[in-house]
Amino acid sequence: MNDSLPPCPECSSEYTYEMGALLVCPECAHEWSASAETDAEADAPAAAVIKDAVGNVLADGDTVTVVKDLKIKGSSTVIKVGTKVRGIRLVNGVGDHDIDCKVDGVGPMQLKSSVVKKI
Ligand SMILES: [Zn+2]
């Protein structure tokens, strides 16, 4: 028997053998992909670390303040420095925008993590 093969996940039999890309258990006839379990972890999307203007790591649901006046394209609205933004959501936004949020009195928008500071 090949000691390097994992035991059967169904019945814990140690007499598993390889058949192509699959592992097979002769005792319960369970077949599974040997690489699936290990790959599950390797393929997990690496959580991109998004940091605010001063280097704090941001997370979904954080409350931040805006660290500089932000003009909103196509309007006269300005998000003032110090504006509090609750419940941010980290996203892969357009351009460098990596925060999805709703600003009170302005509405939903995307911000760059470089212009906010975690509270
Ligand atoms: Zn088995």
Short mmCIF file of N, CA and C and ligand atoms in Angstrom, two decimals:
data_model
loop_
_atom_site.label_atom_id
_atom_site.label_comp_id
_atom_site.label_asym_id
_atom_site.label_seq_id
_atom_site.Cartn_x
_atom_site.Cartn_y
_atom_site.Cartn_z
N MET A 1 0.83 -1.20 0.00
CA MET A 1 0.00 0.00 0.00
C MET A 1 0.87 1.26 0.00
N ASN A 2 0.38 2.26 -0.62
CA ASN A 2 1.10 3.52 -0.67
C ASN A 2 0.70 4.38 0.53
N ASP A 3 1.65 4.58 1.41
CA ASP A 3 1.34 5.31 2.65
C ASP A 3 1.03 6.78 2.42
N SER A 4 1.38 7.29 1.26
CA SER A 4 1.19 8.72 1.05
C SER A 4 -0.25 9.07 0.65
N LEU A 5 -1.02 8.06 0.32
CA LEU A 5 -2.41 8.36 -0.04
C LEU A 5 -3.26 8.57 1.21
N PRO A 6 -4.16 9.51 1.14
CA PRO A 6 -5.00 9.76 2.32
C PRO A 6 -6.03 8.65 2.47
N PRO A 7 -6.49 8.42 3.69
CA PRO A 7 -7.53 7.41 3.90
C PRO A 7 -8.84 7.86 3.27
N CYS A 8 -9.72 6.91 3.06
CA CYS A 8 -11.01 7.23 2.47
C CYS A 8 -11.79 8.19 3.37
N PRO A 9 -12.30 9.29 2.82
CA PRO A 9 -13.06 10.24 3.64
C PRO A 9 -14.41 9.68 4.09
N GLU A 10 -14.86 8.62 3.43
CA GLU A 10 -16.15 8.05 3.77
C GLU A 10 -16.05 7.02 4.89
N CYS A 11 -15.11 6.09 4.72
CA CYS A 11 -15.05 4.99 5.68
C CYS A 11 -13.70 4.86 6.36
N SER A 12 -12.78 5.79 6.06
CA SER A 12 -11.46 5.81 6.68
C SER A 12 -10.60 4.61 6.32
N SER A 13 -10.98 3.92 5.29
CA SER A 13 -10.15 2.80 4.85
C SER A 13 -8.79 3.31 4.41
N GLU A 14 -7.75 2.56 4.72
CA GLU A 14 -6.42 2.97 4.31
C GLU A 14 -6.02 2.35 2.97
N TYR A 15 -6.89 1.55 2.41
CA TYR A 15 -6.52 0.84 1.19
C TYR A 15 -6.93 1.59 -0.06
N THR A 16 -6.83 2.87 -0.01
CA THR A 16 -7.19 3.66 -1.18
C THR A 16 -6.12 3.52 -2.25
N TYR A 17 -6.53 3.70 -3.48
CA TYR A 17 -5.56 3.69 -4.57
C TYR A 17 -5.94 4.75 -5.59
N GLU A 18 -4.96 5.08 -6.40
CA GLU A 18 -5.17 6.12 -7.41
C GLU A 18 -5.70 5.53 -8.70
N MET A 19 -6.64 6.25 -9.29
CA MET A 19 -7.11 5.87 -10.61
C MET A 19 -7.21 7.16 -11.41
N GLY A 20 -6.17 7.42 -12.19
CA GLY A 20 -6.12 8.69 -12.89
C GLY A 20 -6.04 9.82 -11.88
N ALA A 21 -6.93 10.79 -12.03
CA ALA A 21 -6.92 11.93 -11.12
C ALA A 21 -7.72 11.64 -9.86
N LEU A 22 -8.32 10.48 -9.81
CA LEU A 22 -9.19 10.15 -8.68
C LEU A 22 -8.51 9.24 -7.69
N LEU A 23 -8.98 9.30 -6.47
CA LEU A 23 -8.63 8.28 -5.49
C LEU A 23 -9.86 7.40 -5.32
N VAL A 24 -9.60 6.13 -5.15
CA VAL A 24 -10.69 5.19 -5.07
C VAL A 24 -10.55 4.35 -3.81
N CYS A 25 -11.67 4.13 -3.14
CA CYS A 25 -11.67 3.27 -1.98
C CYS A 25 -12.25 1.91 -2.37
N PRO A 26 -11.48 0.85 -2.20
CA PRO A 26 -11.98 -0.47 -2.58
C PRO A 26 -13.02 -1.00 -1.62
N GLU A 27 -13.12 -0.41 -0.45
CA GLU A 27 -14.02 -0.98 0.56
C GLU A 27 -15.44 -0.45 0.43
N CYS A 28 -15.57 0.88 0.13
CA CYS A 28 -16.92 1.41 0.01
C CYS A 28 -17.18 1.97 -1.39
N ALA A 29 -16.18 1.81 -2.27
CA ALA A 29 -16.31 2.25 -3.65
C ALA A 29 -16.44 3.76 -3.80
N HIS A 30 -16.06 4.47 -2.76
CA HIS A 30 -16.09 5.93 -2.86
C HIS A 30 -14.96 6.40 -3.76
N GLU A 31 -15.28 7.35 -4.63
CA GLU A 31 -14.25 7.94 -5.49
C GLU A 31 -14.23 9.43 -5.23
N TRP A 32 -13.06 9.97 -5.15
CA TRP A 32 -12.96 11.42 -4.96
C TRP A 32 -11.70 11.94 -5.60
N SER A 33 -11.66 13.21 -5.80
CA SER A 33 -10.50 13.82 -6.42
C SER A 33 -9.47 14.12 -5.35
N ALA A 34 -8.28 13.57 -5.54
CA ALA A 34 -7.25 13.74 -4.52
C ALA A 34 -6.86 15.20 -4.37
N SER A 35 -6.95 15.95 -5.47
CA SER A 35 -6.47 17.32 -5.40
C SER A 35 -7.55 18.29 -4.92
N ALA A 36 -8.80 17.85 -4.96
CA ALA A 36 -9.88 18.78 -4.65
C ALA A 36 -9.76 19.38 -3.26
N GLU A 37 -9.47 18.53 -2.30
CA GLU A 37 -9.46 19.04 -0.94
C GLU A 37 -8.29 19.97 -0.68
N THR A 38 -7.11 19.59 -1.16
CA THR A 38 -5.96 20.46 -0.92
C THR A 38 -6.09 21.74 -1.72
N ASP A 39 -6.63 21.62 -2.95
CA ASP A 39 -6.76 22.81 -3.78
C ASP A 39 -7.78 23.80 -3.23
N ALA A 40 -8.75 23.27 -2.51
CA ALA A 40 -9.79 24.15 -1.99
C ALA A 40 -9.17 25.29 -1.20
N GLU A 41 -8.15 24.95 -0.43
CA GLU A 41 -7.53 26.00 0.36
C GLU A 41 -6.63 26.89 -0.50
N ALA A 42 -5.87 26.24 -1.38
CA ALA A 42 -4.94 27.00 -2.20
C ALA A 42 -5.67 27.96 -3.12
N ASP A 43 -6.85 27.55 -3.57
CA ASP A 43 -7.59 28.37 -4.52
C ASP A 43 -8.46 29.42 -3.84
N ALA A 44 -8.60 29.34 -2.54
CA ALA A 44 -9.41 30.34 -1.85
C ALA A 44 -8.86 31.71 -2.21
N PRO A 45 -9.74 32.59 -2.63
CA PRO A 45 -9.25 33.89 -3.04
C PRO A 45 -8.49 34.57 -1.92
N ALA A 46 -7.27 34.93 -2.20
CA ALA A 46 -6.49 35.62 -1.18
C ALA A 46 -7.19 36.92 -0.87
N ALA A 47 -7.57 37.08 0.37
CA ALA A 47 -8.26 38.30 0.75
C ALA A 47 -7.33 39.48 0.52
N ALA A 48 -7.72 40.30 -0.40
CA ALA A 48 -6.90 41.48 -0.67
C ALA A 48 -6.96 42.39 0.55
N VAL A 49 -5.80 42.80 0.98
CA VAL A 49 -5.77 43.69 2.13
C VAL A 49 -5.93 45.12 1.63
N ILE A 50 -6.97 45.74 2.10
CA ILE A 50 -7.23 47.13 1.71
C ILE A 50 -7.00 48.01 2.92
N LYS A 51 -6.15 49.00 2.75
CA LYS A 51 -5.79 49.85 3.87
C LYS A 51 -6.29 51.27 3.65
N ASP A 52 -6.55 51.94 4.77
CA ASP A 52 -7.00 53.32 4.67
C ASP A 52 -5.80 54.26 4.52
N ALA A 53 -6.09 55.55 4.58
CA ALA A 53 -5.06 56.55 4.31
C ALA A 53 -3.87 56.46 5.26
N VAL A 54 -4.09 55.93 6.45
CA VAL A 54 -2.98 55.87 7.41
C VAL A 54 -2.50 54.44 7.66
N GLY A 55 -2.99 53.50 6.87
CA GLY A 55 -2.46 52.15 6.94
C GLY A 55 -3.26 51.17 7.78
N ASN A 56 -4.41 51.60 8.31
CA ASN A 56 -5.27 50.64 9.01
C ASN A 56 -5.89 49.71 7.99
N VAL A 57 -5.97 48.44 8.36
CA VAL A 57 -6.61 47.49 7.47
C VAL A 57 -8.12 47.64 7.58
N LEU A 58 -8.77 47.79 6.45
CA LEU A 58 -10.22 47.97 6.44
C LEU A 58 -10.93 46.64 6.27
N ALA A 59 -12.16 46.60 6.79
CA ALA A 59 -12.97 45.40 6.66
C ALA A 59 -14.40 45.80 6.36
N ASP A 60 -15.15 44.85 5.81
CA ASP A 60 -16.56 45.11 5.57
C ASP A 60 -17.24 45.56 6.86
N GLY A 61 -18.07 46.57 6.76
CA GLY A 61 -18.83 47.00 7.92
C GLY A 61 -18.15 48.08 8.74
N ASP A 62 -16.91 48.39 8.40
CA ASP A 62 -16.21 49.44 9.14
C ASP A 62 -16.87 50.80 8.92
N THR A 63 -16.65 51.67 9.89
CA THR A 63 -17.05 53.06 9.74
C THR A 63 -15.78 53.87 9.53
N VAL A 64 -15.83 54.74 8.54
CA VAL A 64 -14.65 55.53 8.21
C VAL A 64 -15.04 57.00 8.11
N THR A 65 -14.04 57.85 8.15
CA THR A 65 -14.29 59.25 7.80
C THR A 65 -13.46 59.60 6.58
N VAL A 66 -13.99 60.55 5.84
CA VAL A 66 -13.30 61.01 4.63
C VAL A 66 -12.20 61.98 5.06
N VAL A 67 -11.01 61.81 4.52
CA VAL A 67 -9.88 62.64 4.98
C VAL A 67 -9.62 63.84 4.08
N LYS A 68 -10.35 63.94 3.00
CA LYS A 68 -10.24 65.18 2.21
C LYS A 68 -11.52 65.40 1.44
N ASP A 69 -11.75 66.66 1.09
CA ASP A 69 -12.95 66.98 0.33
C ASP A 69 -12.96 66.20 -0.99
N LEU A 70 -14.09 65.60 -1.28
CA LEU A 70 -14.19 64.83 -2.50
C LEU A 70 -15.28 65.43 -3.38
N LYS A 71 -14.88 65.87 -4.53
CA LYS A 71 -15.87 66.36 -5.51
C LYS A 71 -16.47 65.17 -6.21
N ILE A 72 -17.76 65.22 -6.38
CA ILE A 72 -18.40 64.14 -7.11
C ILE A 72 -18.54 64.54 -8.57
N LYS A 73 -17.98 63.72 -9.40
CA LYS A 73 -18.00 64.00 -10.84
C LYS A 73 -19.41 64.28 -11.33
N GLY A 74 -19.55 65.29 -12.12
CA GLY A 74 -20.83 65.56 -12.76
C GLY A 74 -21.84 66.21 -11.84
N SER A 75 -21.43 66.65 -10.69
CA SER A 75 -22.36 67.35 -9.81
C SER A 75 -21.60 68.37 -8.99
N SER A 76 -22.35 69.20 -8.29
CA SER A 76 -21.68 70.22 -7.48
C SER A 76 -21.52 69.73 -6.04
N THR A 77 -21.93 68.50 -5.82
CA THR A 77 -21.85 67.97 -4.47
C THR A 77 -20.40 67.69 -4.08
N VAL A 78 -20.10 68.06 -2.86
CA VAL A 78 -18.76 67.75 -2.34
C VAL A 78 -18.94 66.97 -1.05
N ILE A 79 -18.23 65.87 -0.94
CA ILE A 79 -18.21 65.16 0.33
C ILE A 79 -17.11 65.80 1.16
N LYS A 80 -17.53 66.41 2.24
CA LYS A 80 -16.58 67.19 3.04
C LYS A 80 -15.65 66.29 3.84
N VAL A 81 -14.47 66.80 4.05
CA VAL A 81 -13.53 66.11 4.91
C VAL A 81 -14.20 65.90 6.27
N GLY A 82 -14.02 64.75 6.83
CA GLY A 82 -14.63 64.46 8.12
C GLY A 82 -15.99 63.78 8.03
N THR A 83 -16.53 63.68 6.82
CA THR A 83 -17.82 63.00 6.64
C THR A 83 -17.70 61.55 7.08
N LYS A 84 -18.66 61.15 7.90
CA LYS A 84 -18.62 59.79 8.42
C LYS A 84 -19.36 58.87 7.45
N VAL A 85 -18.75 57.76 7.15
CA VAL A 85 -19.37 56.78 6.25
C VAL A 85 -19.46 55.45 6.98
N ARG A 86 -20.70 55.02 7.18
CA ARG A 86 -20.90 53.79 7.96
C ARG A 86 -21.06 52.58 7.06
N GLY A 87 -20.63 51.45 7.58
CA GLY A 87 -20.92 50.17 6.92
C GLY A 87 -20.34 50.05 5.53
N ILE A 88 -19.06 50.34 5.40
CA ILE A 88 -18.45 50.22 4.07
C ILE A 88 -18.38 48.76 3.65
N ARG A 89 -18.26 48.59 2.36
CA ARG A 89 -18.11 47.25 1.82
C ARG A 89 -16.91 47.28 0.87
N LEU A 90 -16.00 46.34 1.06
CA LEU A 90 -14.82 46.33 0.22
C LEU A 90 -15.15 45.64 -1.10
N VAL A 91 -14.77 46.28 -2.17
CA VAL A 91 -15.10 45.76 -3.50
C VAL A 91 -13.92 45.94 -4.44
N ASN A 92 -14.01 45.27 -5.56
CA ASN A 92 -13.10 45.53 -6.66
C ASN A 92 -13.80 46.51 -7.57
N GLY A 93 -13.70 47.76 -7.24
CA GLY A 93 -14.48 48.75 -7.96
C GLY A 93 -13.80 49.25 -9.22
N VAL A 94 -14.39 50.29 -9.78
CA VAL A 94 -13.86 50.88 -10.99
C VAL A 94 -12.58 51.65 -10.67
N GLY A 95 -11.57 51.46 -11.48
CA GLY A 95 -10.31 52.15 -11.25
C GLY A 95 -9.73 51.74 -9.91
N ASP A 96 -9.35 52.71 -9.12
CA ASP A 96 -8.78 52.42 -7.81
C ASP A 96 -9.83 52.35 -6.72
N HIS A 97 -11.07 52.47 -7.09
CA HIS A 97 -12.12 52.49 -6.08
C HIS A 97 -12.29 51.11 -5.48
N ASP A 98 -12.11 51.02 -4.18
CA ASP A 98 -12.19 49.71 -3.55
C ASP A 98 -13.15 49.69 -2.36
N ILE A 99 -13.92 50.75 -2.23
CA ILE A 99 -14.92 50.79 -1.15
C ILE A 99 -16.27 51.13 -1.75
N ASP A 100 -17.24 50.32 -1.42
CA ASP A 100 -18.60 50.57 -1.83
C ASP A 100 -19.34 51.04 -0.58
N CYS A 101 -20.05 52.13 -0.67
CA CYS A 101 -20.67 52.65 0.54
C CYS A 101 -21.82 53.57 0.19
N LYS A 102 -22.50 53.99 1.23
CA LYS A 102 -23.56 54.95 1.03
C LYS A 102 -23.26 56.14 1.93
N VAL A 103 -23.16 57.29 1.33
CA VAL A 103 -22.84 58.49 2.09
C VAL A 103 -24.14 59.21 2.41
N ASP A 104 -24.31 59.51 3.69
CA ASP A 104 -25.51 60.20 4.12
C ASP A 104 -25.72 61.48 3.31
N GLY A 105 -26.91 61.64 2.79
CA GLY A 105 -27.23 62.86 2.08
C GLY A 105 -26.70 62.91 0.66
N VAL A 106 -25.92 61.94 0.29
CA VAL A 106 -25.36 61.92 -1.05
C VAL A 106 -25.83 60.69 -1.82
N GLY A 107 -25.70 59.54 -1.18
CA GLY A 107 -26.16 58.32 -1.83
C GLY A 107 -25.07 57.30 -1.97
N PRO A 108 -25.41 56.22 -2.64
CA PRO A 108 -24.43 55.15 -2.81
C PRO A 108 -23.31 55.57 -3.75
N MET A 109 -22.12 55.16 -3.44
CA MET A 109 -20.99 55.48 -4.31
C MET A 109 -19.79 54.62 -3.96
N GLN A 110 -18.78 54.75 -4.79
CA GLN A 110 -17.54 54.05 -4.51
C GLN A 110 -16.47 55.07 -4.17
N LEU A 111 -15.68 54.70 -3.19
CA LEU A 111 -14.58 55.58 -2.76
C LEU A 111 -13.26 54.83 -2.89
N LYS A 112 -12.20 55.61 -2.81
CA LYS A 112 -10.88 54.98 -2.75
C LYS A 112 -10.47 54.87 -1.29
N SER A 113 -9.87 53.75 -0.96
CA SER A 113 -9.45 53.56 0.43
C SER A 113 -8.42 54.61 0.85
N SER A 114 -7.77 55.21 -0.12
CA SER A 114 -6.72 56.19 0.20
C SER A 114 -7.29 57.52 0.69
N VAL A 115 -8.61 57.70 0.60
CA VAL A 115 -9.18 58.98 1.05
C VAL A 115 -10.04 58.83 2.29
N VAL A 116 -9.94 57.67 2.94
CA VAL A 116 -10.73 57.49 4.16
C VAL A 116 -9.83 57.04 5.30
N LYS A 117 -10.36 57.20 6.48
CA LYS A 117 -9.63 56.77 7.67
C LYS A 117 -10.61 56.02 8.56
N LYS A 118 -10.19 54.86 9.01
CA LYS A 118 -11.02 54.05 9.88
C LYS A 118 -11.18 54.75 11.24
N ILE A 119 -12.40 54.65 11.79
CA ILE A 119 -12.64 55.25 13.09
C ILE A 119 -12.37 54.21 14.17
ZN ZN B 1 -14.21 3.99 1.79
#
